[in-house]
Amino acid sequence: MKKVGVLISGRGSNLGALIEAQSSSYKIVQVISNAADAGGLERATQAGIATCVIPHKGKTREEFDAELDADLRQAGVEIVVLAGFMRILSDGFARAWQGKLINIHPSLLPAYKGIKVHERVIAAGERQSGASVHFVVPELDAGPVIAQASVPVHPSDTPELLAARVLEVEHKLYPEALRLLAEDKVKLEKGFAVFS
Ligand code: GAR
């Protein structure tokens, strides 16, 4: 049973899915938000999980990340899960947690890294989009992919409609990917996701 820390910035629907899917392979022991008003904090509290707000304002990236790191280690966290955490982590943090740090991104990576994903997918006339869970490496949204799920893009889609369709598959994909990592069925080796 691996101890998991989840970092959030907002409503935390993926956090909710991860909480519901907890089993013998992982247990969420700490939820940290950089925003005091993140809805996900309430979800965690309702589930009896310890929460903590670490504001990023007025701190360097390194100072902020050092606080995150200290809090996660104090809670005995073994795997760090980014779930709608909208801060870029320092290279030092990514390296310190290498192989134990994962993120979910609402596109079929390596396509559409970064922000405003659904707007760009629609503007490009894509017929398909989706979600990816990947190991976090220092370069943004560039780490090896652990799992992906695709959804159709309809001609009538708005960014909101597409985001909702993608979010639905995220809620199945993220717990599955976390379970693989928690059960040592996937590892980061020499820059690749290796499955066993
Ligand atoms: C999710 O769609 C997630 O993929 C995205 O933010 C949303 C968070 O929703 N993450 C990113 O864009 C990271 N670059 P949630 O707070 O309801 O889980």
mmCIF file of C-alpha atoms and ligand atoms in Angstrom:
data_model
loop_
_atom_site.group_PDB
_atom_site.id
_atom_site.type_symbol
_atom_site.label_atom_id
_atom_site.label_comp_id
_atom_site.label_asym_id
_atom_site.label_seq_id
_atom_site.Cartn_x
_atom_site.Cartn_y
_atom_site.Cartn_z
ATOM 1 C CA MET A 1 0.000 0.000 0.000
ATOM 2 C CA LYS A 2 1.687 3.190 -1.214
ATOM 3 C CA LYS A 3 1.116 6.511 0.511
ATOM 4 C CA VAL A 4 0.028 9.147 -1.999
ATOM 5 C CA GLY A 5 0.096 12.938 -1.857
ATOM 6 C CA VAL A 6 -2.143 14.839 -4.280
ATOM 7 C CA LEU A 7 -1.443 18.415 -5.401
ATOM 8 C CA ILE A 8 -4.422 20.455 -6.608
ATOM 9 C CA SER A 9 -5.310 24.017 -7.549
ATOM 10 C CA GLY A 10 -9.042 23.819 -8.219
ATOM 11 C CA ARG A 11 -12.263 21.847 -8.102
ATOM 12 C CA GLY A 12 -10.543 18.478 -7.688
ATOM 13 C CA SER A 13 -12.822 16.186 -9.682
ATOM 14 C CA ASN A 14 -9.843 13.966 -10.503
ATOM 15 C CA LEU A 15 -8.952 13.958 -6.812
ATOM 16 C CA GLY A 16 -12.529 12.801 -6.158
ATOM 17 C CA ALA A 17 -12.122 9.932 -8.631
ATOM 18 C CA LEU A 18 -8.794 8.958 -7.055
ATOM 19 C CA ILE A 19 -10.358 8.988 -3.576
ATOM 20 C CA GLU A 20 -13.244 6.780 -4.695
ATOM 21 C CA ALA A 21 -10.913 4.311 -6.394
ATOM 22 C CA GLN A 22 -8.614 3.872 -3.358
ATOM 23 C CA SER A 23 -7.944 0.200 -2.762
ATOM 24 C CA SER A 24 -5.256 -1.994 -1.310
ATOM 25 C CA SER A 25 -2.684 -0.526 -3.727
ATOM 26 C CA TYR A 26 -2.681 3.120 -2.626
ATOM 27 C CA LYS A 27 -3.967 5.435 0.083
ATOM 28 C CA ILE A 28 -4.151 9.227 -0.198
ATOM 29 C CA VAL A 29 -2.587 10.634 2.965
ATOM 30 C CA GLN A 30 -2.157 14.305 2.098
ATOM 31 C CA VAL A 31 -3.781 16.831 -0.261
ATOM 32 C CA ILE A 32 -1.977 20.123 -0.860
ATOM 33 C CA SER A 33 -3.392 23.121 -2.695
ATOM 34 C CA ASN A 34 -1.665 26.349 -3.665
ATOM 35 C CA ALA A 35 -5.102 28.045 -3.678
ATOM 36 C CA ALA A 36 -7.034 28.409 -0.411
ATOM 37 C CA ASP A 37 -10.398 28.323 -2.231
ATOM 38 C CA ALA A 38 -9.775 25.096 -4.182
ATOM 39 C CA GLY A 39 -12.961 22.986 -4.099
ATOM 40 C CA GLY A 40 -10.881 19.836 -3.894
ATOM 41 C CA LEU A 41 -9.872 20.681 -0.313
ATOM 42 C CA GLU A 42 -13.461 20.180 0.797
ATOM 43 C CA ARG A 43 -13.645 16.814 -0.993
ATOM 44 C CA ALA A 44 -10.508 15.659 0.780
ATOM 45 C CA THR A 45 -11.732 16.818 4.192
ATOM 46 C CA GLN A 46 -15.048 15.009 3.669
ATOM 47 C CA ALA A 47 -13.074 11.844 2.975
ATOM 48 C CA GLY A 48 -11.074 12.323 6.176
ATOM 49 C CA ILE A 49 -7.819 13.134 4.361
ATOM 50 C CA ALA A 50 -5.374 15.696 5.779
ATOM 51 C CA THR A 51 -5.148 18.901 3.753
ATOM 52 C CA CYS A 52 -2.765 21.810 3.623
ATOM 53 C CA VAL A 53 -2.692 25.131 1.731
ATOM 54 C CA ILE A 54 0.713 26.342 0.597
ATOM 55 C CA PRO A 55 0.303 29.688 -1.193
ATOM 56 C CA HIS A 56 2.808 30.362 -3.964
ATOM 57 C CA LYS A 57 2.531 34.156 -4.018
ATOM 58 C CA GLY A 58 5.613 36.116 -3.021
ATOM 59 C CA LYS A 59 7.866 33.046 -3.153
ATOM 60 C CA THR A 60 10.392 31.918 -5.720
ATOM 61 C CA ARG A 61 9.584 28.653 -7.482
ATOM 62 C CA GLU A 62 12.348 26.973 -5.489
ATOM 63 C CA GLU A 63 11.070 28.294 -2.137
ATOM 64 C CA PHE A 64 7.523 27.172 -2.915
ATOM 65 C CA ASP A 65 8.668 23.742 -4.063
ATOM 66 C CA ALA A 66 10.849 23.314 -0.953
ATOM 67 C CA GLU A 67 7.737 23.846 1.195
ATOM 68 C CA LEU A 68 5.789 21.305 -0.877
ATOM 69 C CA ASP A 69 8.624 18.821 -0.600
ATOM 70 C CA ALA A 70 8.940 19.239 3.183
ATOM 71 C CA ASP A 71 5.205 18.791 3.700
ATOM 72 C CA LEU A 72 5.029 15.700 1.473
ATOM 73 C CA ARG A 73 7.995 14.065 3.205
ATOM 74 C CA GLN A 74 6.609 14.828 6.642
ATOM 75 C CA ALA A 75 3.395 13.061 5.640
ATOM 76 C CA GLY A 76 5.416 10.028 4.538
ATOM 77 C CA VAL A 77 4.300 10.393 0.910
ATOM 78 C CA GLU A 78 5.799 7.894 -1.559
ATOM 79 C CA ILE A 79 4.004 8.947 -4.770
ATOM 80 C CA VAL A 80 3.036 12.514 -5.740
ATOM 81 C CA VAL A 81 0.022 12.942 -8.004
ATOM 82 C CA LEU A 82 -0.717 16.237 -9.770
ATOM 83 C CA ALA A 83 -4.468 16.614 -10.265
ATOM 84 C CA GLY A 84 -5.291 19.945 -11.866
ATOM 85 C CA PHE A 85 -2.250 21.499 -10.178
ATOM 86 C CA MET A 86 -1.638 24.606 -12.253
ATOM 87 C CA ARG A 87 1.909 25.484 -11.173
ATOM 88 C CA ILE A 88 5.076 24.594 -13.031
ATOM 89 C CA LEU A 89 7.387 22.679 -10.714
ATOM 90 C CA SER A 90 11.106 23.403 -10.484
ATOM 91 C CA ASP A 91 13.626 21.081 -12.122
ATOM 92 C CA GLY A 92 14.908 20.215 -8.639
ATOM 93 C CA PHE A 93 11.486 19.058 -7.437
ATOM 94 C CA ALA A 94 10.875 17.038 -10.618
ATOM 95 C CA ARG A 95 14.265 15.370 -10.249
ATOM 96 C CA ALA A 96 13.842 14.684 -6.528
ATOM 97 C CA TRP A 97 10.553 12.861 -7.152
ATOM 98 C CA GLN A 98 11.516 11.345 -10.513
ATOM 99 C CA GLY A 99 9.612 8.130 -11.208
ATOM 100 C CA LYS A 100 7.277 8.865 -8.301
ATOM 101 C CA LEU A 101 5.611 11.986 -9.699
ATOM 102 C CA ILE A 102 2.756 11.809 -12.213
ATOM 103 C CA ASN A 103 0.393 14.253 -13.902
ATOM 104 C CA ILE A 104 -2.779 14.124 -15.943
ATOM 105 C CA HIS A 105 -3.060 16.353 -18.991
ATOM 106 C CA PRO A 106 -6.215 16.836 -21.091
ATOM 107 C CA SER A 107 -4.741 15.989 -24.507
ATOM 108 C CA LEU A 108 -3.216 13.094 -26.388
ATOM 109 C CA LEU A 109 0.392 13.958 -25.545
ATOM 110 C CA PRO A 110 2.808 14.777 -27.094
ATOM 111 C CA ALA A 111 0.139 16.820 -28.920
ATOM 112 C CA TYR A 112 -1.142 19.987 -27.276
ATOM 113 C CA LYS A 113 1.129 20.489 -24.301
ATOM 114 C CA GLY A 114 0.535 23.549 -22.122
ATOM 115 C CA ILE A 115 -2.666 25.523 -21.553
ATOM 116 C CA LYS A 116 -5.867 26.304 -23.529
ATOM 117 C CA VAL A 117 -5.742 22.759 -24.885
ATOM 118 C CA HIS A 118 -9.404 22.342 -25.905
ATOM 119 C CA GLU A 119 -9.529 25.743 -27.665
ATOM 120 C CA ARG A 120 -6.470 24.791 -29.712
ATOM 121 C CA VAL A 121 -7.718 21.260 -30.490
ATOM 122 C CA ILE A 122 -11.009 22.657 -31.826
ATOM 123 C CA ALA A 123 -9.324 25.489 -33.762
ATOM 124 C CA ALA A 124 -7.056 22.932 -35.446
ATOM 125 C CA GLY A 125 -10.074 20.888 -36.607
ATOM 126 C CA GLU A 126 -8.932 17.719 -34.824
ATOM 127 C CA ARG A 127 -11.341 14.758 -34.966
ATOM 128 C CA GLN A 128 -9.945 13.154 -31.843
ATOM 129 C CA SER A 129 -8.604 14.291 -28.486
ATOM 130 C CA GLY A 130 -8.218 12.691 -25.076
ATOM 131 C CA ALA A 131 -6.229 12.560 -21.871
ATOM 132 C CA SER A 132 -2.766 11.357 -20.888
ATOM 133 C CA VAL A 133 -1.199 10.331 -17.591
ATOM 134 C CA HIS A 134 2.551 10.763 -17.669
ATOM 135 C CA PHE A 135 5.656 10.776 -15.493
ATOM 136 C CA VAL A 136 6.685 14.351 -14.738
ATOM 137 C CA VAL A 137 10.125 15.388 -15.968
ATOM 138 C CA PRO A 138 11.637 18.898 -15.842
ATOM 139 C CA GLU A 139 10.370 19.784 -19.354
ATOM 140 C CA LEU A 140 6.658 20.753 -19.293
ATOM 141 C CA ASP A 141 4.202 17.956 -20.229
ATOM 142 C CA ALA A 142 7.039 16.030 -21.849
ATOM 143 C CA GLY A 143 7.468 12.977 -19.599
ATOM 144 C CA PRO A 144 6.857 9.395 -20.738
ATOM 145 C CA VAL A 145 3.191 8.470 -21.037
ATOM 146 C CA ILE A 146 1.790 5.768 -18.736
ATOM 147 C CA ALA A 147 -1.780 5.646 -20.072
ATOM 148 C CA GLN A 148 -4.001 7.446 -22.562
ATOM 149 C CA ALA A 149 -7.679 7.474 -23.465
ATOM 150 C CA SER A 150 -9.235 9.127 -26.493
ATOM 151 C CA VAL A 151 -12.568 10.821 -27.154
ATOM 152 C CA PRO A 152 -14.115 12.092 -30.391
ATOM 153 C CA VAL A 153 -14.177 15.811 -31.173
ATOM 154 C CA HIS A 154 -17.501 16.827 -32.717
ATOM 155 C CA PRO A 155 -17.856 19.656 -35.264
ATOM 156 C CA SER A 156 -20.296 21.429 -32.918
ATOM 157 C CA ASP A 157 -17.973 21.222 -29.886
ATOM 158 C CA THR A 158 -17.200 24.165 -27.661
ATOM 159 C CA PRO A 159 -14.124 24.040 -25.400
ATOM 160 C CA GLU A 160 -16.492 23.427 -22.453
ATOM 161 C CA LEU A 161 -18.243 20.468 -24.122
ATOM 162 C CA LEU A 162 -14.948 18.903 -25.131
ATOM 163 C CA ALA A 163 -13.436 19.503 -21.671
ATOM 164 C CA ALA A 164 -16.378 17.681 -20.049
ATOM 165 C CA ARG A 165 -16.029 14.718 -22.447
ATOM 166 C CA VAL A 166 -12.297 14.489 -21.760
ATOM 167 C CA LEU A 167 -12.815 14.849 -18.000
ATOM 168 C CA GLU A 168 -15.098 11.831 -17.969
ATOM 169 C CA VAL A 169 -12.341 9.597 -19.349
ATOM 170 C CA GLU A 170 -9.773 11.228 -17.037
ATOM 171 C CA HIS A 171 -11.733 9.957 -14.047
ATOM 172 C CA LYS A 172 -11.266 6.334 -15.177
ATOM 173 C CA LEU A 173 -7.770 6.733 -16.559
ATOM 174 C CA TYR A 174 -6.074 8.377 -13.577
ATOM 175 C CA PRO A 175 -6.945 5.762 -10.928
ATOM 176 C CA GLU A 176 -5.869 2.987 -13.320
ATOM 177 C CA ALA A 177 -2.529 4.641 -14.039
ATOM 178 C CA LEU A 178 -1.900 5.371 -10.346
ATOM 179 C CA ARG A 179 -2.664 1.755 -9.486
ATOM 180 C CA LEU A 180 -0.080 0.561 -12.053
ATOM 181 C CA LEU A 181 2.561 2.800 -10.468
ATOM 182 C CA ALA A 182 1.584 1.944 -6.894
ATOM 183 C CA GLU A 183 1.805 -1.777 -7.689
ATOM 184 C CA ASP A 184 5.228 -1.297 -9.361
ATOM 185 C CA LYS A 185 3.750 -2.435 -12.692
ATOM 186 C CA VAL A 186 5.179 0.619 -14.420
ATOM 187 C CA LYS A 187 8.542 2.290 -13.765
ATOM 188 C CA LEU A 188 10.469 5.206 -15.198
ATOM 189 C CA GLU A 189 13.702 3.771 -16.559
ATOM 190 C CA LYS A 190 16.233 5.737 -18.618
ATOM 191 C CA GLY A 191 13.542 8.172 -19.712
ATOM 192 C CA PHE A 192 10.992 5.515 -20.703
ATOM 193 C CA ALA A 193 7.861 4.140 -19.059
ATOM 194 C CA VAL A 194 8.624 0.429 -18.669
ATOM 195 C CA PHE A 195 5.734 -1.951 -17.948
ATOM 196 C CA SER A 196 5.972 -5.343 -16.259
HETATM 197 C C1 GAR B 1 -8.273 18.350 -15.702
HETATM 198 O O1 GAR B 1 -8.932 18.373 -16.943
HETATM 199 C C2 GAR B 1 -6.790 18.113 -15.906
HETATM 200 O O2 GAR B 1 -6.495 17.273 -16.987
HETATM 201 C C3 GAR B 1 -6.308 19.510 -16.189
HETATM 202 O O3 GAR B 1 -7.030 20.334 -15.309
HETATM 203 C C4 GAR B 1 -8.306 19.722 -15.035
HETATM 204 C C5 GAR B 1 -8.453 19.644 -13.540
HETATM 205 O O4 GAR B 1 -9.754 19.260 -13.182
HETATM 206 N N1 GAR B 1 -4.908 19.621 -15.980
HETATM 207 C C6 GAR B 1 -4.109 20.386 -16.708
HETATM 208 O O5 GAR B 1 -4.501 21.090 -17.619
HETATM 209 C C7 GAR B 1 -2.652 20.327 -16.308
HETATM 210 N N2 GAR B 1 -1.836 21.013 -17.271
HETATM 211 P P1 GAR B 1 -10.097 18.779 -11.716
HETATM 212 O O6 GAR B 1 -9.567 19.864 -10.747
HETATM 213 O O7 GAR B 1 -11.575 18.713 -11.681
HETATM 214 O O8 GAR B 1 -9.435 17.470 -11.491
#
